[in-house]
Amino acid sequence: MKLNSIVIGLGHAGLKADYNKKSYIKSHSKAYNLHPNYDLICAVEKKEKNRKLFVKKFNKPAYQNLNINLHENVEIFSVCVPTENHKKCIYTITNKFNPKIILCEKPLSNSINEAKDIIDKFKKQKIKLFVNYTRVTDPNFINLKKKISKYKNIKGQIYYDNGFLNNGSHYFNLMIFLFGNFISFKRK
């Protein structure tokens, strides 16, 4: 049985990261479209230009907002809108549809309290929520974790660019995965 999916937000992560690339999969749309266990039903995007790109590429409908009536049950929603719109988008999905899983681009929120509210709501409603930190599922990093687990103390430095919340948060997530919670860190 295939799981029906919808991508909300057709910017970089939702659509454009791999739009003209054949050799790899980087966007939610392409991943759902190519995976044998998922059926990409449609997309939602405010910008008409991006909706047209989606329709042209996947021959599936793209809507301007979530005020849509679906004939299919949709199990998975990918939320690829700007971070400041995550909560509103997620709550609209949970109020209008009956999702089993929401995959949200990182970060979940710009506010710790708002992120906690979202997580609490999902626990109460028994909806699975995943934030898209993909490096911890990479077989190379899983193997690295096994190799370094025999060492007691490890010290290192991490360099990143393009902002803390967008790129730096991947590395913090990866470091927690590899080494456990931080004792301390400093910004140079």
Coordinates of C-alpha atoms in Angstrom, one line a residue:
M1 CA 0.0 0.0 0.0
K2 CA 1.3 3.4 -1.0
L3 CA 1.1 6.3 1.4
N4 CA -0.4 9.5 0.0
S5 CA 1.7 12.6 0.4
I6 CA 1.4 16.4 0.0
V7 CA 4.2 18.9 -0.2
I8 CA 3.4 22.4 1.2
G9 CA 5.8 25.0 0.1
L10 CA 7.6 24.7 -3.3
G11 CA 10.8 26.7 -2.6
H12 CA 14.2 25.1 -2.3
A13 CA 13.5 22.2 0.0
G14 CA 10.0 21.5 -1.4
L15 CA 10.8 21.6 -5.1
K16 CA 13.8 23.6 -6.4
A17 CA 16.8 21.9 -4.8
D18 CA 16.9 19.3 -7.5
Y19 CA 14.5 20.6 -10.2
N20 CA 16.8 20.2 -13.2
K21 CA 19.1 17.6 -11.7
K22 CA 18.7 13.9 -12.7
S23 CA 21.5 12.4 -10.6
Y24 CA 20.3 13.1 -7.1
I25 CA 17.2 13.6 -4.9
K26 CA 17.2 16.7 -2.7
S27 CA 13.6 18.0 -2.7
H28 CA 10.5 16.6 -0.9
S29 CA 8.5 16.6 -4.2
K30 CA 11.0 14.5 -6.1
A31 CA 11.6 12.1 -3.2
Y32 CA 7.9 11.3 -2.9
N33 CA 7.4 11.1 -6.6
L34 CA 10.2 8.6 -7.1
H35 CA 9.8 6.4 -4.1
P36 CA 7.7 3.3 -4.7
N37 CA 6.0 3.5 -1.3
Y38 CA 4.6 7.0 -1.7
D39 CA 2.1 8.6 -4.0
L40 CA 2.6 12.4 -4.4
I41 CA -1.0 13.7 -4.6
C42 CA -0.5 17.4 -5.0
A43 CA 1.3 20.4 -3.6
V44 CA 0.4 23.7 -2.0
E45 CA 2.3 26.9 -2.8
K46 CA 1.4 30.6 -2.7
K47 CA 3.6 31.6 -5.7
E48 CA 2.0 30.8 -9.1
K49 CA 5.4 30.5 -10.7
N50 CA 6.4 27.6 -8.4
R51 CA 3.0 25.9 -8.8
K52 CA 3.5 25.9 -12.5
L53 CA 6.9 24.4 -12.2
F54 CA 5.5 21.6 -10.0
V55 CA 2.6 20.9 -12.4
K56 CA 5.0 20.8 -15.4
K57 CA 7.4 18.5 -13.6
F58 CA 5.1 16.0 -11.9
N59 CA 1.8 16.4 -13.8
K60 CA 0.0 16.7 -10.5
P61 CA -2.2 19.6 -9.2
A62 CA -0.8 22.4 -7.2
Y63 CA -3.0 24.7 -5.1
Q64 CA -2.6 28.2 -3.7
N65 CA -3.6 27.3 -0.1
L66 CA -4.9 24.5 2.1
N67 CA -8.5 25.3 1.5
I68 CA -8.8 22.2 -0.7
N69 CA -11.1 19.2 -0.6
L70 CA -9.3 16.0 -1.2
H71 CA -10.9 12.7 -2.2
E72 CA -7.9 10.7 -1.0
N73 CA -6.8 10.1 2.6
V74 CA -3.4 11.8 3.0
E75 CA -1.1 10.2 5.5
I76 CA 2.0 12.4 5.1
F77 CA 2.4 16.2 4.8
S78 CA 5.8 17.8 4.2
V79 CA 5.9 21.3 5.6
C80 CA 8.5 23.3 3.6
V81 CA 7.2 26.8 4.2
P82 CA 9.3 29.5 5.9
T83 CA 9.9 28.8 9.6
E84 CA 7.7 31.6 10.9
N85 CA 4.8 30.0 9.1
H86 CA 5.4 26.4 10.4
K87 CA 3.0 26.6 13.4
K88 CA 0.1 28.0 11.4
C89 CA 0.6 25.6 8.6
I90 CA 0.9 22.6 10.9
Y91 CA -2.2 23.5 12.9
T92 CA -4.2 24.0 9.7
I93 CA -3.2 20.5 8.6
T94 CA -4.1 18.9 11.9
N95 CA -7.4 20.8 12.1
K96 CA -8.5 20.1 8.5
F97 CA -7.0 16.7 7.7
N98 CA -6.2 13.6 9.6
P99 CA -2.5 13.2 9.1
K100 CA -0.4 10.3 10.4
I101 CA 2.9 12.0 9.9
I102 CA 4.1 15.5 9.4
L103 CA 7.7 16.0 8.1
C104 CA 8.7 19.6 8.9
E105 CA 11.7 21.4 7.5
K106 CA 14.1 22.7 10.1
P107 CA 14.0 24.4 12.4
L108 CA 10.6 23.5 13.7
S109 CA 10.2 27.0 15.2
N110 CA 12.1 30.2 16.0
S111 CA 10.8 29.8 19.6
I112 CA 11.5 27.1 22.1
N113 CA 8.1 27.5 23.7
E114 CA 6.3 27.4 20.3
A115 CA 8.2 24.2 19.4
K116 CA 7.2 22.7 22.7
D117 CA 3.6 23.6 22.1
I118 CA 3.7 21.9 18.7
I119 CA 5.3 18.8 20.1
D120 CA 2.8 18.6 23.0
K121 CA -0.1 18.9 20.5
F122 CA 1.3 16.1 18.4
K123 CA 1.8 13.8 21.4
K124 CA -1.8 14.4 22.5
Q125 CA -3.1 13.7 19.0
K126 CA -0.8 10.8 18.4
I127 CA 0.6 12.3 15.2
K128 CA 4.2 11.5 14.3
L129 CA 6.3 14.7 13.8
F130 CA 9.7 14.6 12.2
V131 CA 12.0 17.6 11.7
N132 CA 14.1 17.2 8.7
Y133 CA 17.6 16.5 10.1
T134 CA 18.7 13.9 7.6
R135 CA 22.4 13.6 8.5
V136 CA 21.6 11.3 11.5
T137 CA 20.1 8.8 9.0
D138 CA 23.1 8.7 6.7
P139 CA 24.8 5.3 6.9
N140 CA 28.2 7.0 7.0
F141 CA 27.4 8.9 10.1
I142 CA 25.7 5.9 11.7
N143 CA 29.0 4.0 11.0
L144 CA 31.0 6.9 12.4
K145 CA 28.9 6.8 15.6
K146 CA 29.7 3.1 16.1
K147 CA 33.4 3.7 15.6
I148 CA 33.7 6.7 18.0
S149 CA 31.5 5.2 20.7
K150 CA 34.5 3.4 22.3
Y151 CA 36.2 6.8 23.1
K152 CA 35.5 8.5 26.3
N153 CA 36.3 12.2 25.6
I154 CA 36.3 13.8 22.2
K155 CA 37.0 17.4 21.5
G156 CA 36.5 19.2 18.1
Q157 CA 35.5 22.2 16.2
I158 CA 32.6 22.8 13.8
Y159 CA 32.6 25.4 11.0
Y160 CA 29.4 26.2 9.1
D161 CA 28.0 29.0 7.0
N162 CA 24.6 30.3 5.9
G163 CA 23.2 31.0 9.4
F164 CA 22.8 29.0 12.6
L165 CA 19.1 28.0 12.2
N166 CA 19.4 26.8 8.7
N167 CA 22.8 25.1 8.4
G168 CA 24.3 25.3 11.8
S169 CA 21.4 23.5 13.4
H170 CA 22.2 20.4 11.2
Y171 CA 25.7 20.2 12.8
F172 CA 24.4 20.6 16.4
N173 CA 21.8 17.9 15.7
L174 CA 24.6 15.7 14.3
M175 CA 26.9 16.3 17.2
I176 CA 24.2 15.4 19.7
F177 CA 23.5 12.2 17.7
L178 CA 27.2 11.3 17.7
F179 CA 28.3 12.4 21.1
G180 CA 25.2 13.0 23.3
N181 CA 24.2 16.3 24.9
F182 CA 26.6 19.2 25.0
I183 CA 28.6 20.1 28.1
S184 CA 29.5 23.5 26.7
F185 CA 30.1 25.3 23.5
K186 CA 31.3 28.8 22.5
R187 CA 30.9 31.0 19.5
K188 CA 34.0 32.5 17.9

